[in-house]
mmCIF file of N, CA and C in Angstrom:
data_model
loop_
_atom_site.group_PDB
_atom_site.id
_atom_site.type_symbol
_atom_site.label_atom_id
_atom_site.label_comp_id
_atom_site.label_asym_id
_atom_site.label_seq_id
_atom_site.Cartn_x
_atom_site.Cartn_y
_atom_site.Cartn_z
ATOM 1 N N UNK N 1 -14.315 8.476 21.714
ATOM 2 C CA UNK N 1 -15.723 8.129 21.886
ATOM 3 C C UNK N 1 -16.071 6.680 21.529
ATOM 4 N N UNK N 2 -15.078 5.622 21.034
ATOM 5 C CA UNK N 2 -15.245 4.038 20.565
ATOM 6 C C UNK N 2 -15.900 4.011 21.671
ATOM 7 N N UNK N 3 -15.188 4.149 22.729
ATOM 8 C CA UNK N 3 -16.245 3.567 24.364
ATOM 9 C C UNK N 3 -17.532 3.490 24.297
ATOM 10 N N UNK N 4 -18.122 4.776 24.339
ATOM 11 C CA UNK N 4 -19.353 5.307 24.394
ATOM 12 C C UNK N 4 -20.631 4.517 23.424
ATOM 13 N N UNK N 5 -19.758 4.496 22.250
ATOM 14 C CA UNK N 5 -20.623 3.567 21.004
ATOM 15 C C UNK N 5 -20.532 2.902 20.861
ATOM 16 N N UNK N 6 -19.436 1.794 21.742
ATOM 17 C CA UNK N 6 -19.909 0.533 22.186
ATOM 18 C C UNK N 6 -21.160 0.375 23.179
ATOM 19 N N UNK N 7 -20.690 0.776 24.382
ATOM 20 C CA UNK N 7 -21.346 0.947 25.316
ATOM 21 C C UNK N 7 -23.085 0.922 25.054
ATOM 22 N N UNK N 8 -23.539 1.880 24.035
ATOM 23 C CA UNK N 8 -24.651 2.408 23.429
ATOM 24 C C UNK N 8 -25.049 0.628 22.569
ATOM 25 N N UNK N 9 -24.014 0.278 21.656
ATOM 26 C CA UNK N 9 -24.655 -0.739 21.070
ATOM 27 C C UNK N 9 -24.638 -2.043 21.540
ATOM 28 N N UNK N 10 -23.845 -2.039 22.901
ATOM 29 C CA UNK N 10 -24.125 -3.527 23.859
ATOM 30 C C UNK N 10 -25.644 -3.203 23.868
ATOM 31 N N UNK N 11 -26.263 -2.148 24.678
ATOM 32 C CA UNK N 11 -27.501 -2.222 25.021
ATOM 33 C C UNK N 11 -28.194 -2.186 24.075
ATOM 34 N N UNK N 12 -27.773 -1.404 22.976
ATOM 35 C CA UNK N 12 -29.107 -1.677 22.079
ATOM 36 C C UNK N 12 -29.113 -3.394 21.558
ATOM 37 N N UNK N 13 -28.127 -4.066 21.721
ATOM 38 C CA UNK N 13 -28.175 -5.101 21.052
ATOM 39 C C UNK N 13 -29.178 -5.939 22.009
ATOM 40 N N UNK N 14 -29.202 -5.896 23.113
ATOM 41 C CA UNK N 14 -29.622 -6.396 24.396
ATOM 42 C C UNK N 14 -31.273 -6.330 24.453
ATOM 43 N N UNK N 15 -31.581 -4.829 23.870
ATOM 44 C CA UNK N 15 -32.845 -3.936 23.921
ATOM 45 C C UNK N 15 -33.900 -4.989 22.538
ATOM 46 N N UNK N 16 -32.848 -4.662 21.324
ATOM 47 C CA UNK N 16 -33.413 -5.910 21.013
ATOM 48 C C UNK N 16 -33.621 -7.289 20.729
ATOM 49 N N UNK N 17 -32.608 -7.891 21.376
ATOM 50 C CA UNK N 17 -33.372 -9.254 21.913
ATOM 51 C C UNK N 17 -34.447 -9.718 22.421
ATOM 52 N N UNK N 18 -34.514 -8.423 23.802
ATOM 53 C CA UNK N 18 -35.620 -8.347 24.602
ATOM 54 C C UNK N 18 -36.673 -8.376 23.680
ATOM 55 N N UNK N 19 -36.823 -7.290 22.394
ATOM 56 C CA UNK N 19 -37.867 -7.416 21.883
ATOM 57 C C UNK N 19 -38.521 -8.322 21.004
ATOM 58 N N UNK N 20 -37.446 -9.283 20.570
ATOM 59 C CA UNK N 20 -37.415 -10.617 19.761
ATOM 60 C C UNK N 20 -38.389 -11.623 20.974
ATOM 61 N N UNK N 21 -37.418 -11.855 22.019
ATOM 62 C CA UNK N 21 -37.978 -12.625 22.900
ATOM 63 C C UNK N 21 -39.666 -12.762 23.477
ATOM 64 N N UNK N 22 -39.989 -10.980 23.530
ATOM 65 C CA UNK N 22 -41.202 -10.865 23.524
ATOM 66 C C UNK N 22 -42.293 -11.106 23.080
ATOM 67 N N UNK N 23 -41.259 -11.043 21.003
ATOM 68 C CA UNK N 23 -42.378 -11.277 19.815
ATOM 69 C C UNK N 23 -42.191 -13.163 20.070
ATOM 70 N N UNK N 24 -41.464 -13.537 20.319
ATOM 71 C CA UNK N 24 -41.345 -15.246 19.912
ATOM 72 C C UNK N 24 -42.401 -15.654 21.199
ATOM 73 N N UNK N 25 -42.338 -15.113 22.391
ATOM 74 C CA UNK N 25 -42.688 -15.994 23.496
ATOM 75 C C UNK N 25 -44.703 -15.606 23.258
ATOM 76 N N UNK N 26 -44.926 -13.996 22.780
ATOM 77 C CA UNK N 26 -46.177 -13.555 22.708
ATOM 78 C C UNK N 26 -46.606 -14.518 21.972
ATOM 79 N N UNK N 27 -46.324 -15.149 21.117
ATOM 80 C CA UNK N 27 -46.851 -16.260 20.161
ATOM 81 C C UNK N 27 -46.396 -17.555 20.147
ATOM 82 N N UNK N 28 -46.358 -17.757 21.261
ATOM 83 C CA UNK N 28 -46.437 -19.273 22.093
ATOM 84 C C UNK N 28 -47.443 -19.613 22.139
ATOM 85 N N UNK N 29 -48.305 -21.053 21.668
ATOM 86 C CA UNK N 29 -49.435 -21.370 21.868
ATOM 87 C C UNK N 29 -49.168 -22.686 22.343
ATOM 88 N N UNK N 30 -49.973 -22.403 23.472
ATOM 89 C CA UNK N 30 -49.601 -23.826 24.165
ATOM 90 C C UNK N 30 -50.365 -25.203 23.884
ATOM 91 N N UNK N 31 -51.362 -25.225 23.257
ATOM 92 C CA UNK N 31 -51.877 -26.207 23.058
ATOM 93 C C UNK N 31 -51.740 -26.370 21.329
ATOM 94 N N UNK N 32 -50.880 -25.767 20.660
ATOM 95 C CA UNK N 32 -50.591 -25.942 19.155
ATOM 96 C C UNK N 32 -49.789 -26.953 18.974
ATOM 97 N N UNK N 33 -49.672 -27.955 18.124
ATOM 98 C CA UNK N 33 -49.433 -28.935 17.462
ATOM 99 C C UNK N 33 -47.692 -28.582 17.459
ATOM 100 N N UNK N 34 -47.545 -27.671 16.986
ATOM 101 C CA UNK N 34 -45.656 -27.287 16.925
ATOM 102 C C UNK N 34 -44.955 -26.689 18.252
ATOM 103 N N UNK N 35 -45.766 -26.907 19.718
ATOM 104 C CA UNK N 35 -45.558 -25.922 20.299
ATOM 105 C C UNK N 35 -44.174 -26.494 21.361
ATOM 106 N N UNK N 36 -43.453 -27.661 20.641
ATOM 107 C CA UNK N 36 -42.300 -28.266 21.446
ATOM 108 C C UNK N 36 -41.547 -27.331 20.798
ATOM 109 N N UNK N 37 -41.718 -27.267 19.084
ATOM 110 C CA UNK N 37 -40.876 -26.391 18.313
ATOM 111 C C UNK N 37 -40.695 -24.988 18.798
ATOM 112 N N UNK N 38 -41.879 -24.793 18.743
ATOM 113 C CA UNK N 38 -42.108 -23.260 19.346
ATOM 114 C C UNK N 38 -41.300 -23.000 21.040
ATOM 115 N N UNK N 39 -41.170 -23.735 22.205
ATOM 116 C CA UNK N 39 -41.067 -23.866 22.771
ATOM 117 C C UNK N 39 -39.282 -23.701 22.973
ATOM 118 N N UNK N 40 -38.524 -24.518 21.457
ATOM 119 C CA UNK N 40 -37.330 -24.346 21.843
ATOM 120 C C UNK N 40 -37.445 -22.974 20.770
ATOM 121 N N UNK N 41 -37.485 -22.812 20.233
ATOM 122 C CA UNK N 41 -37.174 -21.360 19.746
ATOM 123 C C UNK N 41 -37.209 -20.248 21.153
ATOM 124 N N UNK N 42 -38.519 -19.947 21.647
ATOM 125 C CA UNK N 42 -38.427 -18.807 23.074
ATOM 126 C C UNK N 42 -36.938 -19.391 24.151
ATOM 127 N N UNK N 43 -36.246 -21.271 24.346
ATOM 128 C CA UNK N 43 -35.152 -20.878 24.773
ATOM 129 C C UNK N 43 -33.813 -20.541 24.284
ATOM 130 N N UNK N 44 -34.324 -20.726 22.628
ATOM 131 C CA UNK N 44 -32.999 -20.034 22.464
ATOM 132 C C UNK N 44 -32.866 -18.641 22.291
ATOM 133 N N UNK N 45 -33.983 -18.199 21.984
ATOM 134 C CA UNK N 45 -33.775 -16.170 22.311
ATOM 135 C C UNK N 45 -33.736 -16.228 23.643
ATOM 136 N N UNK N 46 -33.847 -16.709 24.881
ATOM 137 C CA UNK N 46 -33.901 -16.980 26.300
ATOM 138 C C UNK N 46 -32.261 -16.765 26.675
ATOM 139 N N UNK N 47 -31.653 -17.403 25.559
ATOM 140 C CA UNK N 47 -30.213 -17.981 25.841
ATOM 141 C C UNK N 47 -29.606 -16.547 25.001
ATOM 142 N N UNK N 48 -29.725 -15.875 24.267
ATOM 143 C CA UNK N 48 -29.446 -15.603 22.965
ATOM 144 C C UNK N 48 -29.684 -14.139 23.807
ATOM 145 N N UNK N 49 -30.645 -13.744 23.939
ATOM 146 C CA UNK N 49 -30.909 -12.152 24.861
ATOM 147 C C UNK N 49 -30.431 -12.173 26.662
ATOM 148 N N UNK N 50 -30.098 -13.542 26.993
ATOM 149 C CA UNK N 50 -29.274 -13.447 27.925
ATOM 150 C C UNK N 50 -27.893 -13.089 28.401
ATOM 151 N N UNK N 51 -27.383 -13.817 26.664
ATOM 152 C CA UNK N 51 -25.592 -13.416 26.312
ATOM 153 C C UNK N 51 -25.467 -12.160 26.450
ATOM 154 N N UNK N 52 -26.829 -11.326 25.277
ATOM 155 C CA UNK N 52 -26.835 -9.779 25.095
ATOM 156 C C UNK N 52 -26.529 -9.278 26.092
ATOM 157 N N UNK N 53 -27.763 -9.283 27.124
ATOM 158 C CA UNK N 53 -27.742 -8.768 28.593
ATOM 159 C C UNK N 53 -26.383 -8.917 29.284
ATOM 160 N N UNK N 54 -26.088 -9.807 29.031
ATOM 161 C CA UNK N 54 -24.355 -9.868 30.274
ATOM 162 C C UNK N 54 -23.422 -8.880 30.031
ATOM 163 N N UNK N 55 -23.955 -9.136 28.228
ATOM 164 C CA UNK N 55 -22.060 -8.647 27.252
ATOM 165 C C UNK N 55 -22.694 -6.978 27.908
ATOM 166 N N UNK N 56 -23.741 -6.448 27.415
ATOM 167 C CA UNK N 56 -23.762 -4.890 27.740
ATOM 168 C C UNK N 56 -23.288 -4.556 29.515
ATOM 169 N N UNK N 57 -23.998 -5.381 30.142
ATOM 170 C CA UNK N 57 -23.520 -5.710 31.440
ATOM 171 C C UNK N 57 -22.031 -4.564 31.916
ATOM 172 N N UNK N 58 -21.630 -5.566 31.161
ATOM 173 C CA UNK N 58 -19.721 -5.286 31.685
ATOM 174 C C UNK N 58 -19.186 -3.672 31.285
ATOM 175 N N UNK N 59 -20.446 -3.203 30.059
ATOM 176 C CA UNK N 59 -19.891 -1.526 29.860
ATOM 177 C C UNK N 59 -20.753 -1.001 29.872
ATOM 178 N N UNK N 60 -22.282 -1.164 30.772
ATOM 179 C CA UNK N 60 -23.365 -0.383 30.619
ATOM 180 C C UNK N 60 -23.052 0.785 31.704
ATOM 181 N N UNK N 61 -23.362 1.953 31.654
ATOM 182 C CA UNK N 61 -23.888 2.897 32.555
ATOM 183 C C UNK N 61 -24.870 2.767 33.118
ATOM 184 N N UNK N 62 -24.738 3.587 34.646
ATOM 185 C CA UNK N 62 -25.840 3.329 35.611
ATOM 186 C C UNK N 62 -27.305 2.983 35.205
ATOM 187 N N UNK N 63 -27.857 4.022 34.333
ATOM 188 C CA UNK N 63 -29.358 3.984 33.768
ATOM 189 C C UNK N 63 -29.307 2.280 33.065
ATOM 190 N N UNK N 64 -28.388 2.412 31.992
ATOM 191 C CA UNK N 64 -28.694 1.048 31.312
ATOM 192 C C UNK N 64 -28.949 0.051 32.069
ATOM 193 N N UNK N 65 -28.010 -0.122 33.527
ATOM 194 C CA UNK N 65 -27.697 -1.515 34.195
ATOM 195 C C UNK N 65 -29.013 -1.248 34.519
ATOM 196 N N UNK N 66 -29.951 -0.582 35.300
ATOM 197 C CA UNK N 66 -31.124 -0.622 35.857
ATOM 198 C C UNK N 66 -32.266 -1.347 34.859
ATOM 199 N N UNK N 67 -31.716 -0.811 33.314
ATOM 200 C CA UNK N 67 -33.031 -1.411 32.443
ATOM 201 C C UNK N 67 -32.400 -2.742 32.060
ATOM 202 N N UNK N 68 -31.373 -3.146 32.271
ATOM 203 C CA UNK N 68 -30.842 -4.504 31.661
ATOM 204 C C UNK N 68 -31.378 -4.886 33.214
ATOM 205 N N UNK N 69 -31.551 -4.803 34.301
ATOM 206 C CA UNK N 69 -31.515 -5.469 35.322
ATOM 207 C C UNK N 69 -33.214 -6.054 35.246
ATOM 208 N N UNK N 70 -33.846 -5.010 34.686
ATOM 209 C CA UNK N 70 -35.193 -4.988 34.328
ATOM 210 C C UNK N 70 -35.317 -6.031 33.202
ATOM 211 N N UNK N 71 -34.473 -6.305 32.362
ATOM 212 C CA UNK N 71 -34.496 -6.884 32.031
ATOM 213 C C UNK N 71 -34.700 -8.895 32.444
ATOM 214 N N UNK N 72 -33.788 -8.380 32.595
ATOM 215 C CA UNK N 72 -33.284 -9.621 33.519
ATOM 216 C C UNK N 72 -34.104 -10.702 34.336
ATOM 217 N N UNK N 73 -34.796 -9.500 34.797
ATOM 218 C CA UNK N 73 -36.227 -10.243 35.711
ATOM 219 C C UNK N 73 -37.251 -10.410 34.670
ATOM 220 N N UNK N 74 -37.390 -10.339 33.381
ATOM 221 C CA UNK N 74 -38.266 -10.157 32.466
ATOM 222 C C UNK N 74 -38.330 -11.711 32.613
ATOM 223 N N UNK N 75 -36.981 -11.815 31.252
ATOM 224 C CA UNK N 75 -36.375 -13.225 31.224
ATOM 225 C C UNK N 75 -37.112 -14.348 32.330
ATOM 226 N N UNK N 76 -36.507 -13.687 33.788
ATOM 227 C CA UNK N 76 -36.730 -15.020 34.335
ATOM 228 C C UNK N 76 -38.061 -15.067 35.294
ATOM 229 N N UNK N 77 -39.216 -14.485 34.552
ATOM 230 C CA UNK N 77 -40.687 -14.949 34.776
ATOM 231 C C UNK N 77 -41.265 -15.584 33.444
ATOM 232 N N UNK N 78 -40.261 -15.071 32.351
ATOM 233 C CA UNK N 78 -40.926 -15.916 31.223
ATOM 234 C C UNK N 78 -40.492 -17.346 31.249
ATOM 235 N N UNK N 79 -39.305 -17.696 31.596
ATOM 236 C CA UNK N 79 -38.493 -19.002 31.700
ATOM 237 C C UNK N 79 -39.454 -19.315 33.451
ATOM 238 N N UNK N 80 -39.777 -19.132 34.150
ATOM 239 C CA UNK N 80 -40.922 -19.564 34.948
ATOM 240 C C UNK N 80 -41.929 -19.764 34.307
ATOM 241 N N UNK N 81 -42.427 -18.992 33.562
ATOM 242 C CA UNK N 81 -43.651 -19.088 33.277
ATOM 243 C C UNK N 81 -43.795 -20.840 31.932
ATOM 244 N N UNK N 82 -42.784 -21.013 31.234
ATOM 245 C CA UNK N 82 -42.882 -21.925 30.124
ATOM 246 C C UNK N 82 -42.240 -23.136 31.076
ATOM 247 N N UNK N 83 -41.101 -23.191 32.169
ATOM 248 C CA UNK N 83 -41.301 -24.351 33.114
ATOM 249 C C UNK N 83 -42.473 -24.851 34.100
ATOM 250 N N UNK N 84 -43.637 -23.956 34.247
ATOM 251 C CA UNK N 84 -44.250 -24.660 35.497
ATOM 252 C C UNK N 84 -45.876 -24.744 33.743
ATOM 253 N N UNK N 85 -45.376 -25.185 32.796
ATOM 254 C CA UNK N 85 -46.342 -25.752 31.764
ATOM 255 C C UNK N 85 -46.229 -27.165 32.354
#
């Protein structure tokens, strides 16, 4: 069963990044004084929940790949959304 509980903790590791990324980018203020700072912090969880996403990638099961894929597109409307600032 090593497989399986890998498998299980690629995604959870993945699951929460996503939710890191969410909390860092939800509290982006764009007109705040630190917000270059702020700005590289959301790309490095950008970069950081992207690795996640790949590594589960390679041993996720069907369901997972669908929510990492969901993922995926998360990512890249938020990385749209902080380039067209």
């Amino acid at each position: 069963m090593p497989y399986h509980k890998n498998k299980q903790q690629a995604f959870q590791a993945a699951q929460q990044g996503m939710k890191q990324l969410n909390d860092v980018y939800s509290q982006l203020v764009r007109d705040s004084d630190n917000y270059g700072q702020q700005l590289k912090h959301v790309k490095n969880e950008v970069n950081e929940t992207y690795q996640q996403i790949e590594n589960a990638m390679e041993v996720a099961s069907e369901t997972q790949r669908q929510q990492l894929e969901k993922f995926r597109s998360d990512i890249e409307q938020i990385v749209n959304d902080v380039n067209n600032d």
